Amino acid sequence: MSKNFEYVELRDNCASGKYNSEMLLKACKGFEFIEQWILLSVTKNLSYDRLEYTELGRIPVSRTSFYRYRKAFYSNLDALLKENGNETIQIQS
């Protein structure tokens, strides 16, 4: 599977609610100070500019840094899923 396809699949699965909040929080390990913005970005498919106008307020990092953290989020999520045997983790009601 190509890296671009993996990214698109992870992005779409995050936006559709396929992963539970615990898994998404684990993928933010190392940059918890910005996790609220990252999670809002990946679950609602919002760009840096759109996030600036949410109830969370200003993002505490530059645009470049934000996208670097978001890329790290997807990398961490991919690693977590591979640890779990690539099983899809469903949101529990």
PDB file of C-alpha atoms in Angstrom:
ATOM      1  CA  MET A   1       0.000   0.000   0.000  1.00  0.00           C
ATOM      2  CA  SER A   2       1.436   3.409  -0.914  1.00  0.00           C
ATOM      3  CA  LYS A   3       2.033   6.104   1.689  1.00  0.00           C
ATOM      4  CA  ASN A   4      -0.434   8.463  -0.017  1.00  0.00           C
ATOM      5  CA  PHE A   5      -3.162   5.801  -0.001  1.00  0.00           C
ATOM      6  CA  GLU A   6      -2.510   5.079   3.683  1.00  0.00           C
ATOM      7  CA  TYR A   7      -2.805   8.775   4.499  1.00  0.00           C
ATOM      8  CA  VAL A   8      -6.068   9.138   2.579  1.00  0.00           C
ATOM      9  CA  GLU A   9      -7.488   6.032   4.256  1.00  0.00           C
ATOM     10  CA  LEU A  10      -6.471   7.238   7.740  1.00  0.00           C
ATOM     11  CA  ARG A  11      -7.812  10.739   7.036  1.00  0.00           C
ATOM     12  CA  ASP A  12     -11.148   9.420   5.785  1.00  0.00           C
ATOM     13  CA  ASN A  13     -11.486   6.978   8.678  1.00  0.00           C
ATOM     14  CA  CYS A  14     -10.812   9.726  11.229  1.00  0.00           C
ATOM     15  CA  ALA A  15     -13.395  11.987   9.605  1.00  0.00           C
ATOM     16  CA  SER A  16     -15.985   9.198   9.514  1.00  0.00           C
ATOM     17  CA  GLY A  17     -15.581   8.364  13.214  1.00  0.00           C
ATOM     18  CA  LYS A  18     -14.119   4.917  12.636  1.00  0.00           C
ATOM     19  CA  TYR A  19     -11.643   5.135  15.537  1.00  0.00           C
ATOM     20  CA  ASN A  20     -12.551   5.615  19.177  1.00  0.00           C
ATOM     21  CA  SER A  21     -11.453   8.675  21.126  1.00  0.00           C
ATOM     22  CA  GLU A  22      -8.961   6.651  23.179  1.00  0.00           C
ATOM     23  CA  MET A  23      -7.088   5.635  20.016  1.00  0.00           C
ATOM     24  CA  LEU A  24      -7.095   9.210  18.715  1.00  0.00           C
ATOM     25  CA  LEU A  25      -5.767  10.536  22.024  1.00  0.00           C
ATOM     26  CA  LYS A  26      -2.988   7.929  22.042  1.00  0.00           C
ATOM     27  CA  ALA A  27      -1.972   9.115  18.567  1.00  0.00           C
ATOM     28  CA  CYS A  28      -1.384  12.596  20.046  1.00  0.00           C
ATOM     29  CA  LYS A  29       1.349  11.329  22.350  1.00  0.00           C
ATOM     30  CA  GLY A  30       4.182  13.825  22.531  1.00  0.00           C
ATOM     31  CA  PHE A  31       2.173  16.890  21.579  1.00  0.00           C
ATOM     32  CA  GLU A  32      -0.689  16.906  24.054  1.00  0.00           C
ATOM     33  CA  PHE A  33      -0.589  20.719  24.289  1.00  0.00           C
ATOM     34  CA  ILE A  34      -2.096  20.924  20.803  1.00  0.00           C
ATOM     35  CA  GLU A  35      -4.201  17.751  20.777  1.00  0.00           C
ATOM     36  CA  GLN A  36      -7.547  19.593  20.876  1.00  0.00           C
ATOM     37  CA  TRP A  37      -6.780  21.375  17.604  1.00  0.00           C
ATOM     38  CA  ILE A  38      -5.303  18.264  15.983  1.00  0.00           C
ATOM     39  CA  LEU A  39      -8.328  16.148  16.916  1.00  0.00           C
ATOM     40  CA  LEU A  40     -10.740  18.785  15.676  1.00  0.00           C
ATOM     41  CA  SER A  41      -8.773  19.068  12.441  1.00  0.00           C
ATOM     42  CA  VAL A  42      -8.698  15.325  11.725  1.00  0.00           C
ATOM     43  CA  THR A  43     -12.261  14.518  12.815  1.00  0.00           C
ATOM     44  CA  LYS A  44     -13.942  17.515  11.161  1.00  0.00           C
ATOM     45  CA  ASN A  45     -11.478  17.818   8.258  1.00  0.00           C
ATOM     46  CA  LEU A  46     -10.669  21.429   9.136  1.00  0.00           C
ATOM     47  CA  SER A  47      -7.603  23.294   7.897  1.00  0.00           C
ATOM     48  CA  TYR A  48      -5.357  25.483  10.034  1.00  0.00           C
ATOM     49  CA  ASP A  49      -7.165  28.618   8.844  1.00  0.00           C
ATOM     50  CA  ARG A  50     -10.607  27.215   9.662  1.00  0.00           C
ATOM     51  CA  LEU A  51      -9.450  26.179  13.139  1.00  0.00           C
ATOM     52  CA  GLU A  52      -8.454  29.742  13.981  1.00  0.00           C
ATOM     53  CA  TYR A  53     -12.152  30.636  14.097  1.00  0.00           C
ATOM     54  CA  THR A  54     -13.396  27.898  16.433  1.00  0.00           C
ATOM     55  CA  GLU A  55     -14.315  28.055  20.093  1.00  0.00           C
ATOM     56  CA  LEU A  56     -10.816  26.767  20.929  1.00  0.00           C
ATOM     57  CA  GLY A  57      -9.276  30.092  19.970  1.00  0.00           C
ATOM     58  CA  ARG A  58      -5.878  30.682  18.418  1.00  0.00           C
ATOM     59  CA  ILE A  59      -3.664  27.727  17.651  1.00  0.00           C
ATOM     60  CA  PRO A  60      -0.519  27.954  19.813  1.00  0.00           C
ATOM     61  CA  VAL A  61       1.857  27.037  16.962  1.00  0.00           C
ATOM     62  CA  SER A  62       2.606  28.269  13.454  1.00  0.00           C
ATOM     63  CA  ARG A  63       0.887  26.831  10.378  1.00  0.00           C
ATOM     64  CA  THR A  64       4.031  24.873   9.440  1.00  0.00           C
ATOM     65  CA  SER A  65       4.368  23.411  12.930  1.00  0.00           C
ATOM     66  CA  PHE A  66       0.665  22.554  13.051  1.00  0.00           C
ATOM     67  CA  TYR A  67       0.879  20.505   9.861  1.00  0.00           C
ATOM     68  CA  ARG A  68       4.045  18.825  11.140  1.00  0.00           C
ATOM     69  CA  TYR A  69       2.167  17.784  14.300  1.00  0.00           C
ATOM     70  CA  ARG A  70      -0.818  16.615  12.249  1.00  0.00           C
ATOM     71  CA  LYS A  71       1.498  14.521  10.083  1.00  0.00           C
ATOM     72  CA  ALA A  72       3.007  13.044  13.273  1.00  0.00           C
ATOM     73  CA  PHE A  73      -0.540  12.269  14.472  1.00  0.00           C
ATOM     74  CA  TYR A  74      -1.257  10.207  11.345  1.00  0.00           C
ATOM     75  CA  SER A  75       2.107   8.459  11.654  1.00  0.00           C
ATOM     76  CA  ASN A  76       1.401   7.599  15.318  1.00  0.00           C
ATOM     77  CA  LEU A  77      -2.112   6.417  14.463  1.00  0.00           C
ATOM     78  CA  ASP A  78      -0.769   4.186  11.692  1.00  0.00           C
ATOM     79  CA  ALA A  79       1.767   2.658  14.103  1.00  0.00           C
ATOM     80  CA  LEU A  80      -0.935   2.071  16.749  1.00  0.00           C
ATOM     81  CA  LEU A  81      -3.180   0.360  14.219  1.00  0.00           C
ATOM     82  CA  LYS A  82      -0.335  -1.867  13.054  1.00  0.00           C
ATOM     83  CA  GLU A  83       0.348  -2.823  16.686  1.00  0.00           C
ATOM     84  CA  ASN A  84      -3.279  -3.937  16.897  1.00  0.00           C
ATOM     85  CA  GLY A  85      -3.000  -6.030  13.761  1.00  0.00           C
ATOM     86  CA  ASN A  86      -4.566  -3.344  11.542  1.00  0.00           C
ATOM     87  CA  GLU A  87      -7.906  -3.970  13.144  1.00  0.00           C
ATOM     88  CA  THR A  88     -10.410  -1.197  12.725  1.00  0.00           C
ATOM     89  CA  ILE A  89     -11.395   0.188  16.096  1.00  0.00           C
ATOM     90  CA  GLN A  90     -15.028   1.171  16.244  1.00  0.00           C
ATOM     91  CA  ILE A  91     -16.497   3.904  18.414  1.00  0.00           C
ATOM     92  CA  GLN A  92     -18.391   2.377  21.291  1.00  0.00           C
ATOM     93  CA  SER A  93     -21.854   3.773  21.977  1.00  0.00           C
TER      94      SER A  93
END
